[in-house]
Amino acid sequence: MRYISTRGQAPVRDFAGVLLAGLAEDGGLYIPETWPRWSPADLRGLRGLPYCELAARVLAPFVGACIPFATLQAMCRDAYAGFGHPAVVPLVQLDANLWAQELFHGPTLAFKDVAMQLLGRMFAYVLQQQNQHVTIVGATSGDTGSAAIEACRDRPGIDVVILHPEGRTSEVQRRQMTTVHARNVANIAVAGTFDDCQDLVKAMFADVPFRRDLHLSAVNSINWARIAAQIPYYIAAALALGAPEREVAFSVPTGNFGNVLAAWAARRMGVPIARLVVASNRNDILARFLESNDMSIQGVEPSLSPSMDIQVSSNFERLLFELLDRDPAATAATMQGFRATGRMDVPRAAWTRARTLFHGFRLDDAGTEAEIRRLHGLGYLADPHTAIGIAAARALPCPHLPMVVAATAHPAKFPDAIERATGLRPALPPRLADLFDRTEIYTRAPNSLDAVEAQVRAFSLRNAA
Ligand SMILES: *Cc1c(COP(=O)(O)O)cnc(C)c1O
């Protein structure tokens, strides 16, 4: 399988190439040159497989010759063996035609583990094949950093450095990063905001000698491998609820548009998906786009669902490329216009096409709290992100079809919001029960590129020694 950039000016790469590159050199995102197709008979052949086996088979065409199938199978088994539920991504029935697919049984209790646990193993394999070493640097407001650390800890060929804004993540989120005592993991608490951390990471990548010396790499949500690794659970849910004979619908709490894009990809490959509900909090750029073709940037407002507090959904560019009939010049022009004006000019025909499948939904904090309370009354504890997805599914059902909500975080990850809504403080699962007793290890840095680069360099030199 070969991958092309949505902007058409970057080298065509194989899976290993896009895994290591992340963003394409022309600023675009990598996407398969052609989509694999699954016939109804092919899909039936996946029914009843253990999740790790299904994942390996779905990923095989994307991975191509870069990882032998037996190795890919072993990676999938190993990646999902550590999940806290035997079904890995279990479906829980909430109502007659409503299910939650719990994607949060991984080590850091958010759906990002499903892709990241596999990515860490893929990185290590590809780096070993190419006899390379990388330093992964990333900024996090919470979930991404811990998922990356858990995925990369103790893996040869990889150092990982995560910047977080000091005092601005939840205590559970910070401890999930700072209590990992692995030689190849470093946490830096930056005196600044999440945006400052992200700017520091961008500045490190823009510092060409630094980037080259340390072999900087990233595992952020624009990495194609992360999208690919999210496709199997949509297929698993659809098969469990009657596909390919029956259509299904999904509701996805959305931030960077990565998770819902994976659902779109499953549909593109032949899974009968009738509707995709894109659920947002008050940061509703996607809901405004789907409602009235208004994709315009507004300031980010903090909410109870911080992983959806975004200004620009970076993975939307991949859908845009498809909506524009895979025209890279038109995609590049649209994205450049968006950057220049803060408003994306999507042709009416493309917007209309998007609306036949995607439906937008928004819910403010008061509504989110009310939904958590309502669900608790019915016996289900949902985190704020999942609660928004469930509210969206109820508001925009697909008559007579099963609707599956992506349950993206464990309620114990957001105990304050849950306690305020229900009076109940959710307990961490047993394997994390001692999180608050573990020793934290991290360094502090001022909001200064020189200071942060000096720390990253020192860490990398120590590990190379
Ligand atoms: C990252 C995240 C999201 C948003 O996912 P995208 O792929 O960025 O749309 C939603 N909920 C939780 C809990 C997350 O961690």
Tab-separated table of C-alpha atoms and ligand atoms in Angstrom:
chain	number	residue	atom	x	y	z
A	1	MET	CA	0.000	0.000	0.000
A	2	ARG	CA	1.258	3.463	-0.929
A	3	TYR	CA	0.306	6.730	0.710
A	4	ILE	CA	-0.078	10.156	-0.880
A	5	SER	CA	-0.287	13.604	0.691
A	6	THR	CA	-3.611	15.454	0.646
A	7	ARG	CA	-1.673	18.424	-0.783
A	8	GLY	CA	0.085	16.461	-3.514
A	9	GLN	CA	3.609	17.836	-3.132
A	10	ALA	CA	5.246	15.346	-0.739
A	11	PRO	CA	6.946	12.033	-1.575
A	12	VAL	CA	4.737	8.957	-1.899
A	13	ARG	CA	5.575	6.649	1.028
A	14	ASP	CA	4.886	3.162	2.322
A	15	PHE	CA	3.374	2.430	5.748
A	16	ALA	CA	6.708	2.569	7.602
A	17	GLY	CA	7.438	5.870	5.894
A	18	VAL	CA	4.176	7.522	6.955
A	19	LEU	CA	4.457	6.041	10.449
A	20	LEU	CA	7.826	7.765	10.987
A	21	ALA	CA	7.036	10.945	9.020
A	22	GLY	CA	3.727	11.906	10.682
A	23	LEU	CA	2.973	15.123	8.816
A	24	ALA	CA	3.882	15.282	5.110
A	25	GLU	CA	6.567	17.804	4.060
A	26	ASP	CA	4.033	19.889	2.097
A	27	GLY	CA	1.959	20.415	5.262
A	28	GLY	CA	-0.625	17.849	4.105
A	29	LEU	CA	-1.712	14.564	5.682
A	30	TYR	CA	-0.982	11.108	4.327
A	31	ILE	CA	-3.891	9.029	3.028
A	32	PRO	CA	-4.005	5.675	1.176
A	33	GLU	CA	-3.535	5.963	-2.576
A	34	THR	CA	-6.475	3.566	-2.965
A	35	TRP	CA	-8.831	2.258	-0.276
A	36	PRO	CA	-8.948	-1.479	0.426
A	37	ARG	CA	-12.447	-2.905	-0.191
A	38	TRP	CA	-14.206	-5.490	1.954
A	39	SER	CA	-17.051	-7.357	0.236
A	40	PRO	CA	-19.994	-8.615	2.337
A	41	ALA	CA	-18.444	-12.105	2.168
A	42	ASP	CA	-15.067	-10.747	3.346
A	43	LEU	CA	-16.800	-8.994	6.240
A	44	ARG	CA	-18.672	-12.152	7.231
A	45	GLY	CA	-15.304	-13.873	7.373
A	46	LEU	CA	-14.264	-11.518	10.196
A	47	ARG	CA	-17.295	-12.269	12.335
A	48	GLY	CA	-16.633	-13.901	15.658
A	49	LEU	CA	-12.858	-13.406	15.604
A	50	PRO	CA	-11.129	-12.306	18.801
A	51	TYR	CA	-10.567	-8.538	18.627
A	52	CYS	CA	-6.790	-8.774	18.214
A	53	GLU	CA	-7.167	-11.191	15.311
A	54	LEU	CA	-9.767	-8.973	13.604
A	55	ALA	CA	-7.488	-5.962	14.075
A	56	ALA	CA	-4.531	-7.715	12.448
A	57	ARG	CA	-6.615	-8.725	9.418
A	58	VAL	CA	-8.138	-5.264	8.972
A	59	LEU	CA	-4.735	-3.595	9.298
A	60	ALA	CA	-2.881	-6.000	7.009
A	61	PRO	CA	-3.702	-4.207	3.717
A	62	PHE	CA	-2.707	-0.842	5.215
A	63	VAL	CA	0.581	-2.150	6.567
A	64	GLY	CA	1.422	-3.953	3.321
A	65	ALA	CA	4.885	-5.493	3.166
A	66	CYS	CA	6.306	-3.269	5.929
A	67	ILE	CA	5.427	-5.694	8.723
A	68	PRO	CA	5.033	-9.457	8.064
A	69	PHE	CA	1.512	-10.669	8.882
A	70	ALA	CA	2.640	-13.053	11.640
A	71	THR	CA	4.520	-10.175	13.303
A	72	LEU	CA	1.484	-7.898	12.977
A	73	GLN	CA	-0.679	-10.598	14.573
A	74	ALA	CA	1.764	-10.950	17.464
A	75	MET	CA	1.824	-7.160	17.925
A	76	CYS	CA	-1.980	-6.978	18.055
A	77	ARG	CA	-2.171	-9.834	20.561
A	78	ASP	CA	0.476	-8.257	22.733
A	79	ALA	CA	-0.994	-4.730	22.477
A	80	TYR	CA	-4.464	-5.789	23.594
A	81	ALA	CA	-3.488	-8.469	26.138
A	82	GLY	CA	-3.028	-5.715	28.725
A	83	PHE	CA	-6.547	-4.309	28.370
A	84	GLY	CA	-8.794	-4.537	31.396
A	85	HIS	CA	-11.663	-6.315	29.591
A	86	PRO	CA	-11.508	-9.679	27.808
A	87	ALA	CA	-13.466	-8.291	24.833
A	88	VAL	CA	-10.952	-5.377	24.581
A	89	VAL	CA	-13.626	-2.998	23.173
A	90	PRO	CA	-16.902	-4.350	24.657
A	91	LEU	CA	-20.381	-3.229	23.597
A	92	VAL	CA	-22.737	-2.293	26.448
A	93	GLN	CA	-26.428	-1.994	25.654
A	94	LEU	CA	-28.003	1.228	26.946
A	95	ASP	CA	-31.394	1.172	25.281
A	96	ALA	CA	-33.414	-0.770	22.675
A	97	ASN	CA	-31.267	0.412	19.776
A	98	LEU	CA	-28.438	2.140	21.609
A	99	TRP	CA	-25.017	0.765	22.574
A	100	ALA	CA	-21.824	2.175	24.053
A	101	GLN	CA	-18.623	0.696	22.723
A	102	GLU	CA	-16.196	1.048	25.629
A	103	LEU	CA	-12.854	2.004	24.149
A	104	PHE	CA	-11.332	2.954	27.511
A	105	HIS	CA	-10.093	-0.336	28.968
A	106	GLY	CA	-6.456	0.345	28.055
A	107	PRO	CA	-3.666	1.362	30.439
A	108	THR	CA	-4.509	5.096	30.543
A	109	LEU	CA	-8.313	4.755	30.469
A	110	ALA	CA	-8.974	6.627	27.214
A	111	PHE	CA	-9.620	5.417	23.669
A	112	LYS	CA	-6.236	6.696	22.502
A	113	ASP	CA	-4.655	3.573	24.008
A	114	VAL	CA	-6.320	1.367	21.377
A	115	ALA	CA	-4.220	2.943	18.624
A	116	MET	CA	-1.217	3.990	20.704
A	117	GLN	CA	-0.490	0.548	22.201
A	118	LEU	CA	-0.142	-0.770	18.675
A	119	LEU	CA	1.793	2.269	17.436
A	120	GLY	CA	4.480	1.931	20.113
A	121	ARG	CA	5.130	-1.632	18.963
A	122	MET	CA	5.068	-0.680	15.277
A	123	PHE	CA	7.539	2.149	15.904
A	124	ALA	CA	9.941	-0.128	17.760
A	125	TYR	CA	9.764	-2.762	14.998
A	126	VAL	CA	10.306	-0.335	12.112
A	127	LEU	CA	13.124	1.487	13.924
A	128	GLN	CA	14.877	-1.774	14.624
A	129	GLN	CA	14.547	-2.852	10.973
A	130	GLN	CA	16.073	0.449	9.862
A	131	ASN	CA	18.587	0.536	12.708
A	132	GLN	CA	17.328	3.962	13.746
A	133	HIS	CA	16.627	5.844	16.942
A	134	VAL	CA	14.023	8.591	17.473
A	135	THR	CA	13.115	11.079	20.169
A	136	ILE	CA	9.370	11.481	20.298
A	137	VAL	CA	8.387	14.899	21.609
A	138	GLY	CA	4.825	15.921	22.303
A	139	ALA	CA	2.684	18.407	24.175
A	140	THR	CA	-0.367	17.285	26.067
A	141	SER	CA	-3.316	18.774	27.846
A	142	GLY	CA	-3.994	15.352	29.320
A	143	ASP	CA	-4.866	12.146	27.459
A	144	THR	CA	-2.408	12.045	24.553
A	145	GLY	CA	0.733	12.328	26.670
A	146	SER	CA	-0.049	9.467	28.998
A	147	ALA	CA	-1.156	7.210	26.128
A	148	ALA	CA	2.124	7.933	24.288
A	149	ILE	CA	4.217	7.297	27.404
A	150	GLU	CA	2.502	3.993	28.181
A	151	ALA	CA	2.893	2.932	24.550
A	152	CYS	CA	6.609	3.772	24.285
A	153	ARG	CA	7.969	3.009	27.758
A	154	ASP	CA	10.974	0.660	27.733
A	155	ARG	CA	10.895	0.256	23.935
A	156	PRO	CA	14.306	0.120	22.284
A	157	GLY	CA	15.121	2.861	19.778
A	158	ILE	CA	12.651	5.340	21.286
A	159	ASP	CA	13.030	8.153	23.796
A	160	VAL	CA	9.854	10.024	24.667
A	161	VAL	CA	9.606	13.522	26.121
A	162	ILE	CA	6.206	14.970	26.977
A	163	LEU	CA	5.603	18.607	27.912
A	164	HIS	CA	2.593	19.418	30.040
A	165	PRO	CA	1.417	22.785	31.346
A	166	GLU	CA	2.321	22.883	35.041
A	167	GLY	CA	-0.751	22.831	37.267
A	168	ARG	CA	-3.189	22.753	34.349
A	169	THR	CA	-3.837	19.043	33.856
A	170	SER	CA	-5.997	17.017	36.205
A	171	GLU	CA	-4.116	15.155	38.936
A	172	VAL	CA	-5.080	11.761	37.500
A	173	GLN	CA	-3.809	12.826	34.077
A	174	ARG	CA	-0.506	14.191	35.468
A	175	ARG	CA	0.151	11.158	37.650
A	176	GLN	CA	-0.530	8.800	34.737
A	177	MET	CA	2.494	10.431	33.068
A	178	THR	CA	4.815	11.258	35.952
A	179	THR	CA	4.610	7.943	37.795
A	180	VAL	CA	5.955	5.962	34.840
A	181	HIS	CA	9.525	5.230	35.867
A	182	ALA	CA	11.176	4.166	32.629
A	183	ARG	CA	14.636	5.100	31.496
A	184	ASN	CA	13.378	6.329	28.101
A	185	VAL	CA	10.555	8.542	29.441
A	186	ALA	CA	10.870	12.190	30.488
A	187	ASN	CA	8.155	14.580	31.636
A	188	ILE	CA	8.658	18.319	31.662
A	189	ALA	CA	6.226	20.589	33.483
A	190	VAL	CA	6.309	23.911	31.645
A	191	ALA	CA	5.416	27.161	33.389
A	192	GLY	CA	2.759	28.072	30.824
A	193	THR	CA	-0.422	26.940	29.096
A	194	PHE	CA	-1.087	23.984	26.785
A	195	ASP	CA	-0.708	26.346	23.818
A	196	ASP	CA	2.745	27.352	25.121
A	197	CYS	CA	3.715	23.667	25.290
A	198	GLN	CA	2.471	23.088	21.768
A	199	ASP	CA	4.369	26.142	20.510
A	200	LEU	CA	7.548	24.816	22.161
A	201	VAL	CA	7.121	21.473	20.388
A	202	LYS	CA	6.562	23.203	17.051
A	203	ALA	CA	9.637	25.382	17.680
A	204	MET	CA	11.758	22.264	18.417
A	205	PHE	CA	10.642	20.760	15.092
A	206	ALA	CA	11.403	24.054	13.322
A	207	ASP	CA	14.939	24.130	14.820
A	208	VAL	CA	16.483	22.082	11.987
A	209	PRO	CA	19.854	21.195	13.596
A	210	PHE	CA	18.102	20.200	16.838
A	211	ARG	CA	15.505	18.182	14.970
A	212	ARG	CA	18.213	16.392	12.975
A	213	ASP	CA	20.582	15.727	15.909
A	214	LEU	CA	17.870	14.219	18.075
A	215	HIS	CA	15.874	12.548	15.257
A	216	LEU	CA	12.654	14.152	16.476
A	217	SER	CA	9.432	12.328	15.726
A	218	ALA	CA	5.781	12.662	16.770
A	219	VAL	CA	2.829	10.422	17.488
A	220	ASN	CA	0.108	13.070	17.372
A	221	SER	CA	-3.335	12.407	15.999
A	222	ILE	CA	-2.514	13.346	12.410
A	223	ASN	CA	-0.297	10.241	12.141
A	224	TRP	CA	-2.015	7.931	9.631
A	225	ALA	CA	-1.137	4.815	11.630
A	226	ARG	CA	-3.275	6.089	14.495
A	227	ILE	CA	-6.297	6.466	12.226
A	228	ALA	CA	-5.723	3.014	10.719
A	229	ALA	CA	-5.525	1.408	14.165
A	230	GLN	CA	-8.940	2.856	15.040
A	231	ILE	CA	-10.760	1.331	12.042
A	232	PRO	CA	-11.000	-2.261	13.407
A	233	TYR	CA	-13.264	-1.416	16.350
A	234	TYR	CA	-15.870	0.153	14.083
A	235	ILE	CA	-15.866	-3.006	12.000
A	236	ALA	CA	-16.100	-5.173	15.128
A	237	ALA	CA	-19.102	-3.201	16.434
A	238	ALA	CA	-20.878	-3.229	13.065
A	239	LEU	CA	-20.417	-6.994	12.688
A	240	ALA	CA	-21.669	-7.642	16.216
A	241	LEU	CA	-24.862	-5.697	15.478
A	242	GLY	CA	-25.728	-7.334	12.170
A	243	ALA	CA	-23.467	-5.978	9.418
A	244	PRO	CA	-23.055	-6.606	6.562
A	245	GLU	CA	-26.762	-7.601	6.364
A	246	ARG	CA	-27.851	-4.633	8.470
A	247	GLU	CA	-26.792	-0.984	8.517
A	248	VAL	CA	-25.498	0.648	11.708
A	249	ALA	CA	-24.891	4.215	12.884
A	250	PHE	CA	-22.199	5.706	15.127
A	251	SER	CA	-22.025	8.728	17.412
A	252	VAL	CA	-18.489	9.919	18.142
A	253	PRO	CA	-17.363	12.539	20.687
A	254	THR	CA	-15.034	14.522	18.464
A	255	GLY	CA	-12.051	16.835	18.827
A	256	ASN	CA	-9.396	16.481	16.147
A	257	PHE	CA	-11.734	14.415	13.912
A	258	GLY	CA	-9.408	11.395	14.051
A	259	ASN	CA	-11.771	8.895	15.629
A	260	VAL	CA	-14.779	9.743	13.471
A	261	LEU	CA	-12.559	9.742	10.374
A	262	ALA	CA	-11.705	6.105	11.156
A	263	ALA	CA	-15.459	5.361	11.116
A	264	TRP	CA	-15.724	7.099	7.766
A	265	ALA	CA	-12.825	4.952	6.490
A	266	ALA	CA	-14.619	1.772	7.621
A	267	ARG	CA	-17.616	2.879	5.554
A	268	ARG	CA	-15.397	3.713	2.588
A	269	MET	CA	-14.045	0.154	2.780
A	270	GLY	CA	-17.505	-1.379	2.543
A	271	VAL	CA	-19.009	-1.465	6.056
A	272	PRO	CA	-22.683	-0.416	5.843
A	273	ILE	CA	-22.706	2.698	8.039
A	274	ALA	CA	-25.825	4.814	7.573
A	275	ARG	CA	-25.002	7.803	9.745
A	276	LEU	CA	-22.120	9.379	11.644
A	277	VAL	CA	-22.976	11.804	14.430
A	278	VAL	CA	-20.173	14.240	15.252
A	279	ALA	CA	-20.632	15.241	18.907
A	280	SER	CA	-19.019	18.435	20.258
A	281	ASN	CA	-19.019	20.497	23.411
A	282	ARG	CA	-19.343	24.298	23.310
A	283	ASN	CA	-16.286	24.360	21.018
A	284	ASP	CA	-18.549	23.581	18.104
A	285	ILE	CA	-16.669	24.371	14.871
A	286	LEU	CA	-17.715	21.011	13.365
A	287	ALA	CA	-21.366	21.372	14.370
A	288	ARG	CA	-21.448	24.836	12.816
A	289	PHE	CA	-19.884	23.480	9.635
A	290	LEU	CA	-22.399	20.649	9.311
A	291	GLU	CA	-25.318	22.937	10.166
A	292	SER	CA	-24.550	25.903	7.945
A	293	ASN	CA	-21.205	25.397	6.167
A	294	ASP	CA	-19.606	27.743	8.690
A	295	MET	CA	-16.120	26.380	9.447
A	296	SER	CA	-14.729	29.441	11.194
A	297	ILE	CA	-12.213	29.600	14.024
A	298	GLN	CA	-13.351	30.981	17.360
A	299	GLY	CA	-11.448	31.087	20.659
A	300	VAL	CA	-11.217	27.812	22.585
A	301	GLU	CA	-13.323	27.766	25.748
A	302	PRO	CA	-12.504	25.289	28.528
A	303	SER	CA	-15.219	22.692	29.180
A	304	LEU	CA	-15.950	19.554	31.202
A	305	SER	CA	-14.724	17.515	28.206
A	306	PRO	CA	-11.193	18.921	27.762
A	307	SER	CA	-10.112	16.434	25.087
A	308	MET	CA	-12.653	18.039	22.760
A	309	ASP	CA	-11.596	21.639	23.490
A	310	ILE	CA	-10.114	22.352	20.100
A	311	GLN	CA	-10.120	25.203	17.652
A	312	VAL	CA	-9.210	23.359	14.449
A	313	SER	CA	-9.914	19.675	13.770
A	314	SER	CA	-6.697	18.788	11.960
A	315	ASN	CA	-7.873	15.433	10.588
A	316	PHE	CA	-10.764	17.120	8.790
A	317	GLU	CA	-8.307	17.754	5.949
A	318	ARG	CA	-8.462	14.074	5.009
A	319	LEU	CA	-12.250	14.212	4.630
A	320	LEU	CA	-11.961	17.494	2.740
A	321	PHE	CA	-9.578	15.822	0.262
A	322	GLU	CA	-12.182	13.110	-0.363
A	323	LEU	CA	-15.054	15.599	-0.576
A	324	LEU	CA	-13.053	17.525	-3.183
A	325	ASP	CA	-12.743	14.341	-5.283
A	326	ARG	CA	-9.124	13.855	-4.165
A	327	ASP	CA	-7.945	17.056	-5.834
A	328	PRO	CA	-4.688	17.946	-4.003
A	329	ALA	CA	-4.415	21.457	-5.501
A	330	ALA	CA	-7.965	22.330	-4.402
A	331	THR	CA	-7.291	20.849	-0.945
A	332	ALA	CA	-4.066	22.840	-0.543
A	333	ALA	CA	-5.784	26.067	-1.688
A	334	THR	CA	-8.713	25.516	0.696
A	335	MET	CA	-6.378	24.858	3.644
A	336	GLN	CA	-4.206	27.864	2.824
A	337	GLY	CA	-7.306	30.056	2.621
A	338	PHE	CA	-8.457	28.687	5.987
A	339	ARG	CA	-5.115	29.524	7.575
A	340	ALA	CA	-5.115	33.030	6.088
A	341	THR	CA	-8.717	34.001	6.882
A	342	GLY	CA	-9.787	31.712	9.745
A	343	ARG	CA	-12.740	30.559	7.662
A	344	MET	CA	-12.814	27.488	5.395
A	345	ASP	CA	-14.433	27.951	2.025
A	346	VAL	CA	-15.976	24.532	1.279
A	347	PRO	CA	-17.833	24.328	-2.060
A	348	ARG	CA	-21.549	23.862	-1.606
A	349	ALA	CA	-21.636	20.535	-3.457
A	350	ALA	CA	-18.935	19.090	-1.161
A	351	TRP	CA	-20.704	20.386	1.957
A	352	THR	CA	-24.017	18.886	0.790
A	353	ARG	CA	-22.333	15.548	0.265
A	354	ALA	CA	-20.827	15.656	3.773
A	355	ARG	CA	-24.302	16.259	5.192
A	356	THR	CA	-25.766	13.127	3.696
A	357	LEU	CA	-23.637	11.097	6.140
A	358	PHE	CA	-22.417	13.372	8.954
A	359	HIS	CA	-24.669	15.109	11.479
A	360	GLY	CA	-23.369	17.664	13.967
A	361	PHE	CA	-24.403	18.035	17.597
A	362	ARG	CA	-23.297	20.315	20.448
A	363	LEU	CA	-23.862	20.238	24.199
A	364	ASP	CA	-22.754	22.771	26.816
A	365	ASP	CA	-21.462	21.901	30.302
A	366	ALA	CA	-24.875	22.161	31.967
A	367	GLY	CA	-26.322	19.754	29.397
A	368	THR	CA	-23.352	17.407	29.831
A	369	GLU	CA	-23.792	17.326	33.589
A	370	ALA	CA	-27.522	16.677	33.206
A	371	GLU	CA	-26.816	13.794	30.812
A	372	ILE	CA	-24.257	12.230	33.221
A	373	ARG	CA	-26.907	12.468	35.978
A	374	ARG	CA	-29.642	10.980	33.764
A	375	LEU	CA	-27.422	8.069	32.726
A	376	HIS	CA	-26.364	7.455	36.321
A	377	GLY	CA	-30.077	7.201	37.186
A	378	LEU	CA	-30.349	4.448	34.565
A	379	GLY	CA	-27.329	2.632	36.000
A	380	TYR	CA	-24.586	3.723	33.585
A	381	LEU	CA	-21.652	5.896	34.569
A	382	ALA	CA	-20.379	7.908	31.595
A	383	ASP	CA	-17.460	10.325	31.489
A	384	PRO	CA	-18.260	13.821	30.118
A	385	HIS	CA	-17.016	13.039	26.576
A	386	THR	CA	-19.044	9.836	26.357
A	387	ALA	CA	-22.103	11.566	27.852
A	388	ILE	CA	-22.030	14.093	25.008
A	389	GLY	CA	-21.825	11.236	22.494
A	390	ILE	CA	-24.824	9.520	24.102
A	391	ALA	CA	-26.863	12.738	24.188
A	392	ALA	CA	-26.036	13.211	20.496
A	393	ALA	CA	-27.156	9.680	19.648
A	394	ARG	CA	-30.469	10.262	21.420
A	395	ALA	CA	-30.984	13.591	19.652
A	396	LEU	CA	-30.170	12.234	16.189
A	397	PRO	CA	-31.194	8.569	16.131
A	398	CYS	CA	-31.331	6.545	12.944
A	399	PRO	CA	-34.807	5.032	13.001
A	400	HIS	CA	-34.816	1.223	13.328
A	401	LEU	CA	-31.030	0.968	13.164
A	402	PRO	CA	-28.602	0.181	15.957
A	403	MET	CA	-26.609	3.235	17.047
A	404	VAL	CA	-23.225	2.827	18.725
A	405	VAL	CA	-21.633	5.569	20.816
A	406	ALA	CA	-17.846	5.636	21.067
A	407	ALA	CA	-17.258	5.662	24.847
A	408	THR	CA	-13.904	7.435	24.780
A	409	ALA	CA	-12.865	7.731	28.442
A	410	HIS	CA	-13.370	5.880	31.720
A	411	PRO	CA	-15.459	7.907	34.196
A	412	ALA	CA	-12.679	7.667	36.824
A	413	LYS	CA	-10.523	9.815	34.572
A	414	PHE	CA	-12.832	12.776	35.260
A	415	PRO	CA	-13.858	12.241	38.887
A	416	ASP	CA	-14.661	15.900	39.656
A	417	ALA	CA	-17.228	16.228	36.863
A	418	ILE	CA	-18.804	12.886	37.763
A	419	GLU	CA	-18.973	13.766	41.447
A	420	ARG	CA	-20.580	17.120	40.737
A	421	ALA	CA	-23.220	15.494	38.529
A	422	THR	CA	-23.976	12.395	40.595
A	423	GLY	CA	-22.563	12.878	44.107
A	424	LEU	CA	-20.488	9.754	43.483
A	425	ARG	CA	-16.706	9.729	43.141
A	426	PRO	CA	-15.810	6.923	40.700
A	427	ALA	CA	-12.987	4.601	41.793
A	428	LEU	CA	-9.989	3.902	39.593
A	429	PRO	CA	-9.822	0.315	38.282
A	430	PRO	CA	-7.739	-2.005	40.523
A	431	ARG	CA	-4.608	-1.850	38.335
A	432	LEU	CA	-4.487	1.942	38.877
A	433	ALA	CA	-5.782	1.991	42.434
A	434	ASP	CA	-2.394	2.994	43.892
A	435	LEU	CA	-1.881	5.858	41.410
A	436	PHE	CA	-1.999	8.450	44.181
A	437	ASP	CA	0.636	6.613	46.238
A	438	ARG	CA	3.194	6.310	43.434
A	439	THR	CA	6.220	8.606	43.314
A	440	GLU	CA	6.160	11.284	40.649
A	441	ILE	CA	9.250	12.041	38.580
A	442	TYR	CA	9.390	15.128	36.383
A	443	THR	CA	11.426	18.243	35.810
A	444	ARG	CA	10.255	21.841	35.582
A	445	ALA	CA	11.119	24.341	32.887
A	446	PRO	CA	10.321	27.969	32.200
A	447	ASN	CA	8.387	28.718	29.004
A	448	SER	CA	11.632	29.051	27.044
A	449	LEU	CA	12.813	27.131	23.988
A	450	ASP	CA	16.459	27.207	25.085
A	451	ALA	CA	15.652	25.804	28.503
A	452	VAL	CA	13.437	23.016	27.149
A	453	GLU	CA	15.846	22.062	24.361
A	454	ALA	CA	18.691	21.875	26.910
A	455	GLN	CA	16.661	19.422	29.012
A	456	VAL	CA	15.696	17.270	26.020
A	457	ARG	CA	19.314	17.179	24.852
A	458	ALA	CA	20.632	16.228	28.296
A	459	PHE	CA	18.038	13.453	28.593
A	460	SER	CA	18.874	12.085	25.169
A	461	LEU	CA	22.653	12.161	25.830
A	462	ARG	CA	22.211	10.369	29.142
A	463	ASN	CA	20.232	7.617	27.422
A	464	ALA	CA	22.700	7.283	24.570
A	465	ALA	CA	25.559	6.867	27.059
B	1	LIG	C1	-8.856	12.534	22.149
B	1	LIG	C2	-10.215	12.373	22.752
B	1	LIG	C3	-11.395	12.678	22.027
B	1	LIG	C4	-11.364	13.278	20.642
B	1	LIG	O1	-10.936	12.374	19.653
B	1	LIG	P1	-10.521	12.895	18.207
B	1	LIG	O2	-9.969	11.713	17.512
B	1	LIG	O3	-9.476	13.968	18.456
B	1	LIG	O4	-11.735	13.456	17.555
B	1	LIG	C5	-12.618	12.425	22.632
B	1	LIG	N1	-12.696	11.942	23.895
B	1	LIG	C6	-11.584	11.636	24.609
B	1	LIG	C7	-11.751	11.117	25.994
B	1	LIG	C8	-10.313	11.833	24.077
B	1	LIG	O5	-9.219	11.530	24.812
